mmCIF file of C-alpha atoms in Angstrom:
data_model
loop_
_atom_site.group_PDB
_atom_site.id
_atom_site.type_symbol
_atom_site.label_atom_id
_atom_site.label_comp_id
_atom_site.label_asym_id
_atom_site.label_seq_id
_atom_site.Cartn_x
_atom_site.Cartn_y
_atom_site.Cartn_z
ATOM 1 C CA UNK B 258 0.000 0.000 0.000
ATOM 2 C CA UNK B 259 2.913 2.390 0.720
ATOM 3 C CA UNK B 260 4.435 1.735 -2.268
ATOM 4 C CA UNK B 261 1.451 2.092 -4.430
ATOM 5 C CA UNK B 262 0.767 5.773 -2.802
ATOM 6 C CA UNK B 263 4.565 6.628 -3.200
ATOM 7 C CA UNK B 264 4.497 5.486 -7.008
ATOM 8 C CA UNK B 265 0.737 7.600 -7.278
ATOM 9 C CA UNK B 266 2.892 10.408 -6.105
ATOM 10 C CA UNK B 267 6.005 9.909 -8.085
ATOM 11 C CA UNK B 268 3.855 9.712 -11.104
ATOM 12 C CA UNK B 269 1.468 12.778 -10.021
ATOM 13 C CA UNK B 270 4.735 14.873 -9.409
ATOM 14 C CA UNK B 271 6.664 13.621 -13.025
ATOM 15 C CA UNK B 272 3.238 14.548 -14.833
ATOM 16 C CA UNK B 273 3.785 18.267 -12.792
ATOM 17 C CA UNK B 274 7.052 18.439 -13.851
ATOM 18 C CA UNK B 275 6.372 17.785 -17.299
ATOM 19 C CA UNK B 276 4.038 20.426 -17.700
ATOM 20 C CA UNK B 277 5.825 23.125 -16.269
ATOM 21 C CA UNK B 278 8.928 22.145 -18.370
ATOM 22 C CA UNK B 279 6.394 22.037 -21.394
ATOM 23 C CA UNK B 280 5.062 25.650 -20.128
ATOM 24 C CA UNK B 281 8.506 26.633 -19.642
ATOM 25 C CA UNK B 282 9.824 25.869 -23.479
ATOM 26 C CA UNK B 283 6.501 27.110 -24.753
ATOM 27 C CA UNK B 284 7.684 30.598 -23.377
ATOM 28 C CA UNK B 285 11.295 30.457 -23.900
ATOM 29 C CA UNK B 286 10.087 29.852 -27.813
ATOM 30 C CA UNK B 287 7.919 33.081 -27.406
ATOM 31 C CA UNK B 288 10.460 35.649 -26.330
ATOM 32 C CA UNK B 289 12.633 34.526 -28.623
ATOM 33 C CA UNK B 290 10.486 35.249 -31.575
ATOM 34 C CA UNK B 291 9.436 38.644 -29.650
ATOM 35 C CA UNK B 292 13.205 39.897 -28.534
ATOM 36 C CA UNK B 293 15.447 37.933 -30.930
ATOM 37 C CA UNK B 294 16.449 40.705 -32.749
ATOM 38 C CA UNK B 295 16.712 41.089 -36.268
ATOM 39 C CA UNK B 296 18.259 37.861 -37.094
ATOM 40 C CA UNK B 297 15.589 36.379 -35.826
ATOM 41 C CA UNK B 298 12.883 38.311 -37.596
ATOM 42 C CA UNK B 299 15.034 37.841 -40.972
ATOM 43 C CA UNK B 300 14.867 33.955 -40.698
ATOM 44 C CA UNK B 301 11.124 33.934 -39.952
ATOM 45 C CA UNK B 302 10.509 36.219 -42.661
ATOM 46 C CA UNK B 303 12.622 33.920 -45.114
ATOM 47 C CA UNK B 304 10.635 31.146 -43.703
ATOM 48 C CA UNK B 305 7.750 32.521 -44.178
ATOM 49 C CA UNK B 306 8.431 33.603 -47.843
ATOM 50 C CA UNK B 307 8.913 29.964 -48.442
ATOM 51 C CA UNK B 308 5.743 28.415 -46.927
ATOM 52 C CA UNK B 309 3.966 30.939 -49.460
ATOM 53 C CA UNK B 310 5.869 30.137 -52.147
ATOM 54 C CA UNK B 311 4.957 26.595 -51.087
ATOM 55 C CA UNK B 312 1.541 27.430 -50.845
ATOM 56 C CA UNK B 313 1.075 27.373 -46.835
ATOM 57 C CA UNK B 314 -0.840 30.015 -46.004
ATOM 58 C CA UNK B 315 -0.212 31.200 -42.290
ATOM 59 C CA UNK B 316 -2.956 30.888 -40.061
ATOM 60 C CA UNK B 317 -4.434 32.961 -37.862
ATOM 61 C CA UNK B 318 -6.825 32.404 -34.755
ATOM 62 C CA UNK B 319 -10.697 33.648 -34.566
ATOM 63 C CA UNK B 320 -10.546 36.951 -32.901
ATOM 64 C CA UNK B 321 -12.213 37.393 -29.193
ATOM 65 C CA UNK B 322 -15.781 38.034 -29.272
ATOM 66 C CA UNK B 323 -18.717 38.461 -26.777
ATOM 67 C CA UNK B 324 -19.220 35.222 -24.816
ATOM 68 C CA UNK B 325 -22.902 34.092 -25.022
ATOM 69 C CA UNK B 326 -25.556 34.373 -22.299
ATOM 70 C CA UNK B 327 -26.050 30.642 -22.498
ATOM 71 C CA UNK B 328 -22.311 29.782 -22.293
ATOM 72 C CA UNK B 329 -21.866 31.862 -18.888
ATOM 73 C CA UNK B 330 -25.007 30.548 -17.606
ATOM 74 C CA UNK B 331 -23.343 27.200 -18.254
ATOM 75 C CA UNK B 332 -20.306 28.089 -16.436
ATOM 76 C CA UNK B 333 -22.211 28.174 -13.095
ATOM 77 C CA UNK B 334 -25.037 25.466 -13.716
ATOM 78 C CA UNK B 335 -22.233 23.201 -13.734
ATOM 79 C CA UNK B 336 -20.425 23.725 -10.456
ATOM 80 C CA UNK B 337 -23.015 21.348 -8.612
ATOM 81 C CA UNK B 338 -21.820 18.228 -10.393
ATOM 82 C CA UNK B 339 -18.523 19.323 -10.268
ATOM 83 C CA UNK B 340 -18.173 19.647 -6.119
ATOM 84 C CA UNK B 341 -17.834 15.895 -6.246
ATOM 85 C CA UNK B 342 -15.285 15.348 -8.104
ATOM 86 C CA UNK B 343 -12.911 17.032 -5.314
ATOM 87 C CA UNK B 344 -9.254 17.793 -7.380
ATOM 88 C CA UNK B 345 -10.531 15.193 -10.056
ATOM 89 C CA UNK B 346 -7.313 15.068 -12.794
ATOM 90 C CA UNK B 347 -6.021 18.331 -11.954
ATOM 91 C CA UNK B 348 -1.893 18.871 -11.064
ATOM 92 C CA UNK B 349 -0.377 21.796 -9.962
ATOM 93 C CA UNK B 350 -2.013 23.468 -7.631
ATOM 94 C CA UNK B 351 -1.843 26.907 -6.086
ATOM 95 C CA UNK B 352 0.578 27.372 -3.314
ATOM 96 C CA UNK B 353 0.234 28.822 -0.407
ATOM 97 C CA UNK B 354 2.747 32.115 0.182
ATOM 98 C CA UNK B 355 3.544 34.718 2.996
ATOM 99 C CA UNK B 356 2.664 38.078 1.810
ATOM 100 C CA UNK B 357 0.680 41.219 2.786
ATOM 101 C CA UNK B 358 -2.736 40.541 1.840
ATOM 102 C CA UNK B 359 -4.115 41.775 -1.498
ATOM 103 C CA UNK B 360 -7.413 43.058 -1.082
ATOM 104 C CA UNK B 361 -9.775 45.992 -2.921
ATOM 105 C CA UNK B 362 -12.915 47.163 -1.850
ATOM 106 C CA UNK B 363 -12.610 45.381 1.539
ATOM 107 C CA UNK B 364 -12.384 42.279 -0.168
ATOM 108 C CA UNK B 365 -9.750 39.917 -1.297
ATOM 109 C CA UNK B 366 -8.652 40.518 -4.150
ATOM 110 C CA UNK B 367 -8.278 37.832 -7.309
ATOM 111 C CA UNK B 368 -5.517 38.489 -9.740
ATOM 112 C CA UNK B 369 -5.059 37.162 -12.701
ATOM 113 C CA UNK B 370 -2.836 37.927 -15.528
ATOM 114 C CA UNK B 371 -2.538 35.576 -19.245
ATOM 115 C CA UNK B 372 -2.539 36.657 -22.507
ATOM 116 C CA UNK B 373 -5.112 35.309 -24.836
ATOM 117 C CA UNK B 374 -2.023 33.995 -27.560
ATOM 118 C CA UNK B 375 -1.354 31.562 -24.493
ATOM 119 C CA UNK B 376 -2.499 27.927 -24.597
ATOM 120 C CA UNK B 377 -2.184 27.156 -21.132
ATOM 121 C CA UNK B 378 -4.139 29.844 -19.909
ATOM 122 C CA UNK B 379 -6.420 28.841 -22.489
ATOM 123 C CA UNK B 380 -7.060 25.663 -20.542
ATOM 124 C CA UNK B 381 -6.825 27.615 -16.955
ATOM 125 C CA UNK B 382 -8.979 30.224 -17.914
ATOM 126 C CA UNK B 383 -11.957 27.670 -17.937
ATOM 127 C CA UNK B 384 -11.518 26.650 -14.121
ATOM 128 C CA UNK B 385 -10.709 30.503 -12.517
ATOM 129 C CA UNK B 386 -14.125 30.925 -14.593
ATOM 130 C CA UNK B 387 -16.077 28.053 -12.890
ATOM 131 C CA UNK B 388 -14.551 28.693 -9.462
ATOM 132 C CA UNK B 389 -15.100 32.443 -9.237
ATOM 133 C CA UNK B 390 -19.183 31.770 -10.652
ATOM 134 C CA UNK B 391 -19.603 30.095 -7.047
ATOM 135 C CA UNK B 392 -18.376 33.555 -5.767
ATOM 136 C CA UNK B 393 -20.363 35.908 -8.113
ATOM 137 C CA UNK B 394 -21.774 36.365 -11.125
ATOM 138 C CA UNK B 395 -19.484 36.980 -14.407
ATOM 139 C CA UNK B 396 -20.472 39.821 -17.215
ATOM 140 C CA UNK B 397 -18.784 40.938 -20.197
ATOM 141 C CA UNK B 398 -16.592 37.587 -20.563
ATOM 142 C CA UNK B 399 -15.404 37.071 -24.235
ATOM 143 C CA UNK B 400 -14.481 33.804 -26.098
ATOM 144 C CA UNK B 401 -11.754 33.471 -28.307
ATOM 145 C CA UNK B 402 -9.113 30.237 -29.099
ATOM 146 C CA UNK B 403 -5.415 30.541 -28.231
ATOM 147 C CA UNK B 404 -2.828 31.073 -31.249
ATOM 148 C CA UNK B 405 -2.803 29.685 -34.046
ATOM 149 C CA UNK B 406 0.712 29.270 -34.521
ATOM 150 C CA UNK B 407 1.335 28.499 -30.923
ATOM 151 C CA UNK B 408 1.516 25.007 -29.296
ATOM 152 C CA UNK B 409 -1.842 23.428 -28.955
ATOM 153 C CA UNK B 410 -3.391 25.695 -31.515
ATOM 154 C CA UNK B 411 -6.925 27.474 -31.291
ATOM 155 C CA UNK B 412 -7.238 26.163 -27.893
ATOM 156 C CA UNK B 413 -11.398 26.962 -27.695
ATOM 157 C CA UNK B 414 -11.227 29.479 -24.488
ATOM 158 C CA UNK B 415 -12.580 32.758 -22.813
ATOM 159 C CA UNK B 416 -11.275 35.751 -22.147
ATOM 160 C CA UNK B 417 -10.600 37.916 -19.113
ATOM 161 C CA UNK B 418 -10.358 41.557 -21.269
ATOM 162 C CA UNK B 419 -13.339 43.813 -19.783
ATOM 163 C CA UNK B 420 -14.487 40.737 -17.865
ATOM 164 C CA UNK B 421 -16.357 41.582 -14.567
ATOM 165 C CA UNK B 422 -17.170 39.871 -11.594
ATOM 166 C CA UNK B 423 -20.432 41.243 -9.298
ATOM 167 C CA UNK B 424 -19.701 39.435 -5.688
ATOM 168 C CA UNK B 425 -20.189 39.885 -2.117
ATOM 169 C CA UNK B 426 -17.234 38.097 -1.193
ATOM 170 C CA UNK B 427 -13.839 38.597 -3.296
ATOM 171 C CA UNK B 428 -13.236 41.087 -6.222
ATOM 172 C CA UNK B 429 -11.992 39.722 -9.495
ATOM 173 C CA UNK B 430 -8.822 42.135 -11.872
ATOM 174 C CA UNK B 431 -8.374 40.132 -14.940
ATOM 175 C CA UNK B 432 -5.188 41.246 -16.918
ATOM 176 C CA UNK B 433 -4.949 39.587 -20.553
ATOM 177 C CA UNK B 434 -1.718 41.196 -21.632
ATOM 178 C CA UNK B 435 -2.040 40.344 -25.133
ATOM 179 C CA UNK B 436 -4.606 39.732 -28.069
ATOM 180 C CA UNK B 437 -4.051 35.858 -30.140
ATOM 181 C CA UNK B 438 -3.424 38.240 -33.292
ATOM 182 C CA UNK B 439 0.401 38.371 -34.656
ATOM 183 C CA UNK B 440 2.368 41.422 -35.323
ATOM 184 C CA UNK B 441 3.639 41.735 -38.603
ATOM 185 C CA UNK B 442 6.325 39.376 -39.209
ATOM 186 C CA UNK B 443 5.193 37.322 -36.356
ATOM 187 C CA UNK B 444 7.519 38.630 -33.877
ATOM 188 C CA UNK B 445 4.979 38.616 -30.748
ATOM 189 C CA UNK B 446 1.301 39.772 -30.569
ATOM 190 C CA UNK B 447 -0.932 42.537 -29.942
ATOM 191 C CA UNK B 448 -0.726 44.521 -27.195
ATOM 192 C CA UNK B 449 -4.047 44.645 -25.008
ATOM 193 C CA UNK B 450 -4.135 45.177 -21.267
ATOM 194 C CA UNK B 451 -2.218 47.119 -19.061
ATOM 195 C CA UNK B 452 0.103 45.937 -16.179
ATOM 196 C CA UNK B 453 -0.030 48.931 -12.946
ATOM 197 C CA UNK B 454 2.885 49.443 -11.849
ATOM 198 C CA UNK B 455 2.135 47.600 -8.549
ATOM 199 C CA UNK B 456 0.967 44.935 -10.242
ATOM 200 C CA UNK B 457 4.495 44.310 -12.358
ATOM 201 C CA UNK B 458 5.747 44.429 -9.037
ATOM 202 C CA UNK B 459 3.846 41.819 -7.646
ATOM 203 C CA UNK B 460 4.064 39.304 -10.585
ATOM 204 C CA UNK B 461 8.056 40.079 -10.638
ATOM 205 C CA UNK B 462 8.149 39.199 -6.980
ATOM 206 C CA UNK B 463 6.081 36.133 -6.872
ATOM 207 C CA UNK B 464 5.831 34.753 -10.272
ATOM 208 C CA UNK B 465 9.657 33.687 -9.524
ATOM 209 C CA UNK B 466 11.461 31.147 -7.293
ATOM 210 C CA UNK B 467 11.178 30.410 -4.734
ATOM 211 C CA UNK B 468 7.597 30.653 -4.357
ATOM 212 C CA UNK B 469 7.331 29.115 -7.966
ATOM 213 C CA UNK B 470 9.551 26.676 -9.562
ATOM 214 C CA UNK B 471 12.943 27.497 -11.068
ATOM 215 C CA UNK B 472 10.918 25.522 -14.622
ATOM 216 C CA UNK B 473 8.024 27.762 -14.304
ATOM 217 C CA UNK B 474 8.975 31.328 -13.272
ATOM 218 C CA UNK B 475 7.754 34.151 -15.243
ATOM 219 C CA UNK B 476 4.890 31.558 -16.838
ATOM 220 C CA UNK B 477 1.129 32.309 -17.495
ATOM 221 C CA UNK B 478 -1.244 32.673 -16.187
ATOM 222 C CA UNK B 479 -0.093 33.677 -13.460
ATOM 223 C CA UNK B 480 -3.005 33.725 -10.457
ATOM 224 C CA UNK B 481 -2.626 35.715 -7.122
ATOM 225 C CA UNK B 482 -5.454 34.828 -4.327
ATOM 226 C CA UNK B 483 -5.787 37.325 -2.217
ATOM 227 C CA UNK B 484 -2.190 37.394 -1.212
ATOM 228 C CA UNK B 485 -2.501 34.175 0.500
ATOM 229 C CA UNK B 486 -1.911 31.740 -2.587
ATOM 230 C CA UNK B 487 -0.374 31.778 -5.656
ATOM 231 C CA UNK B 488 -0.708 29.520 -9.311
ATOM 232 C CA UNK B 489 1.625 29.843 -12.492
ATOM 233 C CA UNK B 490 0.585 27.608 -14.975
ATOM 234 C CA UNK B 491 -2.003 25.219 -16.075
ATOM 235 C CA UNK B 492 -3.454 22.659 -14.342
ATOM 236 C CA UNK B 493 -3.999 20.470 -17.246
ATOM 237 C CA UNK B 494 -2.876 20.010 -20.733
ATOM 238 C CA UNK B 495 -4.587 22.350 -23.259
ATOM 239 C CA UNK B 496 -4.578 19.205 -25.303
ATOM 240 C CA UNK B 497 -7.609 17.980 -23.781
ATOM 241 C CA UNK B 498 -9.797 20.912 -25.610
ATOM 242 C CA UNK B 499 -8.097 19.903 -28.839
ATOM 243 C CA UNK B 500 -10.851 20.126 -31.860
ATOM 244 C CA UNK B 501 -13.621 21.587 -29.246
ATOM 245 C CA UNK B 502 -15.869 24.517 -29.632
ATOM 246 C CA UNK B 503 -16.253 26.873 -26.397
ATOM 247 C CA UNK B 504 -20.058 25.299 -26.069
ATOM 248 C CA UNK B 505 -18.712 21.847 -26.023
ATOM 249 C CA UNK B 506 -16.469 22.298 -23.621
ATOM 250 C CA UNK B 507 -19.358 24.105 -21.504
ATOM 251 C CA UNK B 508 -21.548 21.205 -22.194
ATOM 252 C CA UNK B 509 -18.509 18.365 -21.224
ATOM 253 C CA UNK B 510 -18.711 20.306 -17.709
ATOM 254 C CA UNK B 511 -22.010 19.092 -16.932
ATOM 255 C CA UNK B 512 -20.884 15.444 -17.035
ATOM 256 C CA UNK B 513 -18.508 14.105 -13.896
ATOM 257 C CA UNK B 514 -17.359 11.551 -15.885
ATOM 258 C CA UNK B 515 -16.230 13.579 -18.598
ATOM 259 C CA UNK B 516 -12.294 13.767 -18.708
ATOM 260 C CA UNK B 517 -12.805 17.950 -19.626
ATOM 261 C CA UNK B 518 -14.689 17.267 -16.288
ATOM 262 C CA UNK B 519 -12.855 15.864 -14.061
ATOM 263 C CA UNK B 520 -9.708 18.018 -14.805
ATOM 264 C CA UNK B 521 -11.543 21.276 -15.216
ATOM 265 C CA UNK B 522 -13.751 20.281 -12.684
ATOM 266 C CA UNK B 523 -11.057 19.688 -10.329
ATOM 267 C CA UNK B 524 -8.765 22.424 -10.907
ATOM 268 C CA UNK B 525 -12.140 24.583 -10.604
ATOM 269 C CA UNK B 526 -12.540 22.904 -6.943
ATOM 270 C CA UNK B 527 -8.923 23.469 -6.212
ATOM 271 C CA UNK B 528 -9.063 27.397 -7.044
ATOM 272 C CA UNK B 529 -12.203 27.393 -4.690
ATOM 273 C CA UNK B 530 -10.415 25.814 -1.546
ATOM 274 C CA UNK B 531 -7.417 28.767 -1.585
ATOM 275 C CA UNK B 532 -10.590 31.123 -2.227
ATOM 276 C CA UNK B 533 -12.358 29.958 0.751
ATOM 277 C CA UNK B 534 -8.973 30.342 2.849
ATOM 278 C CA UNK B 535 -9.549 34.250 1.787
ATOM 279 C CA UNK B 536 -12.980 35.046 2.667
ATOM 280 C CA UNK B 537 -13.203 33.143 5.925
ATOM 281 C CA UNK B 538 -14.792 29.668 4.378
ATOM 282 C CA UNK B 539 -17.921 31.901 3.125
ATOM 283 C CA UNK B 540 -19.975 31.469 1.393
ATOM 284 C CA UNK B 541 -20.626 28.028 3.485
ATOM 285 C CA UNK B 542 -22.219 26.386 1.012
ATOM 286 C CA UNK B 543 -19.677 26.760 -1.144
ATOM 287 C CA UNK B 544 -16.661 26.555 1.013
ATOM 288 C CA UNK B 545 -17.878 23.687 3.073
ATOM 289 C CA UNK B 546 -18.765 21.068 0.177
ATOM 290 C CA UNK B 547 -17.359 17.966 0.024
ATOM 291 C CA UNK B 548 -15.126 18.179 -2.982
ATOM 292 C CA UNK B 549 -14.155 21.628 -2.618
ATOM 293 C CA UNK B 550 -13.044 20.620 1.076
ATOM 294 C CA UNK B 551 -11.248 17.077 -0.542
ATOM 295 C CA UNK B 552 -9.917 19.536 -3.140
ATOM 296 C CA UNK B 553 -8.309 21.743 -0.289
ATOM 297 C CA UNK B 554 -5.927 18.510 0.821
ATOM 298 C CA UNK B 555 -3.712 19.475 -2.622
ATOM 299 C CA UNK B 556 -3.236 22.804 -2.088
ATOM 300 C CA UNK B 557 0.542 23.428 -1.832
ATOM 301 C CA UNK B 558 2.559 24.567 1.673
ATOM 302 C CA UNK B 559 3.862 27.950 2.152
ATOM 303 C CA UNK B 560 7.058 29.270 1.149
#
């Protein structure tokens, strides 16, 4: 029996590692083609020159549009099912982290900061979304894919830009620092929100070892809970969502024994447990469910 729980563990921690090197390599590749100087630009240029001459044509993701009544409505009919799944598939959780608390408005205070190029906060984007709808209720979300010349292309997603959260408990700053569009010769994307100055400081600080790993610092999406915990990363490979609209994913979220399920499902019950550590395990029906409290056992330890 000890054994079996050490190799669950081994295997649960390679599958971590994995990602965040995977995360890691994925962002290397992007500031490269965004900093690499001219050299760089005059190779992808060449090589894009060829793939036309070739007859490739270089594709480009759907642009971010107004998410649908029915789709947000989705997003919190399916939290229910969800609770029992506790972390379901989900790996790396947020960890716990000593730091003044980050509140606004009286409230803690949810941070989160992607860019909507970015696979992996493709894939995250969907569980912050189902965690904070048992906290509030969401307007002005928009859906949108992840690159198109990125790994895991047009990732089906939402997007934070503009996004809103009405709640009694926590308040909600979504920062998506890019669009999925390229700049001309493909060296980065579009610029779209906004860092504060306070804010850069913050992600500098924390979004770095040691209260992330050495792998995974300066990765998106990068998720502050009210000062208390801390995410960087995915929680689950965007491959999962491969070939998927944004309604099918919705509609997977309604069934527990759907894999989208389980590890949306769980990283969704995950974000709630650090949540609940922020606004004093309320609201109780929320913080006090069975999977959500289950989920709260993965959280990580404090650095």
């Amino acid at each position: 029996m000890v054994n079996a729980r050490k190799s669950r563990a081994e295997a649960a921690a390679a599958k971590v590692a994995a990602m965040r090197a995977e995360q890691a390599r994925a962002e290397r590749r992007r500031k490269l083609l965004a900093w690499g100087g001219v050299a760089v630009v005059l190779v992808l240029v060449a090589a894009l020159v060829v793939a036309k001459l070739a007859g490739v044509g270089t594709a480009k993701a759907a642009k971010t549009t107004a998410a649908s009544d029915a789709l947000t409505s989705t997003l919190a009919s399916a939290s229910p099912g969800l609770e029992s799944l506790g972390a379901g598939t989900a790996s790396n959780p947020p960890t716990a982290i000593k730091a003044t608390t980050l509140t606004s408005g009286g409230k803690p205070r949810i941070m989160y900061v992607g860019a909507e190029y970015c696979p992996f906060c493709a894939a995250q984007r969907w569980a912050v979304a189902v965690a904070l709808s048992r906290f509030g209720t969401w307007s002005g979300l928009g859906q949108t894919t992840s690159a198109a010349g990125d790994v895991y292309p047009n990732t089906p997603t939402l997007s934070f830009h503009g996004a809103k959260l009405t709640s009694s408990y926590v308040t909600f700053t979504g920062a998506e620092t890019t669009t999925n569009q390229p700049l001309a010769g493909g060296s980065g994307y579009q610029a779209l929100d906004t860092l504060s100055a306070s804010d850069t400081a913050l992600v500098k600080k924390y979004n770095a070892a040691p209260y992330v790993a050495a792998s995974s610092a300066g990765s998106i999406p990068f998720i502050d809970i009210g000062g208390a915990y801390i995410s960087s990363g995915a929680s689950y490979t965007p491959q999962l969502l491969s070939g998927m609209t944004q309604a099918q994913v919705a509609a997977a979220l309604k069934v527990p024994t759907n894999p989208i399920a389980q590890a949306v499902g769980g990283a969704a019950n995950v974000l709630t447990a650090a949540i609940c550590k922020t606004t004093n395990n309320q609201p109780a029906a929320v913080c006090t469910a069975s999977g959500v409290t289950a989920a709260a056992t993965k959280l990580g330890h404090a650095s």
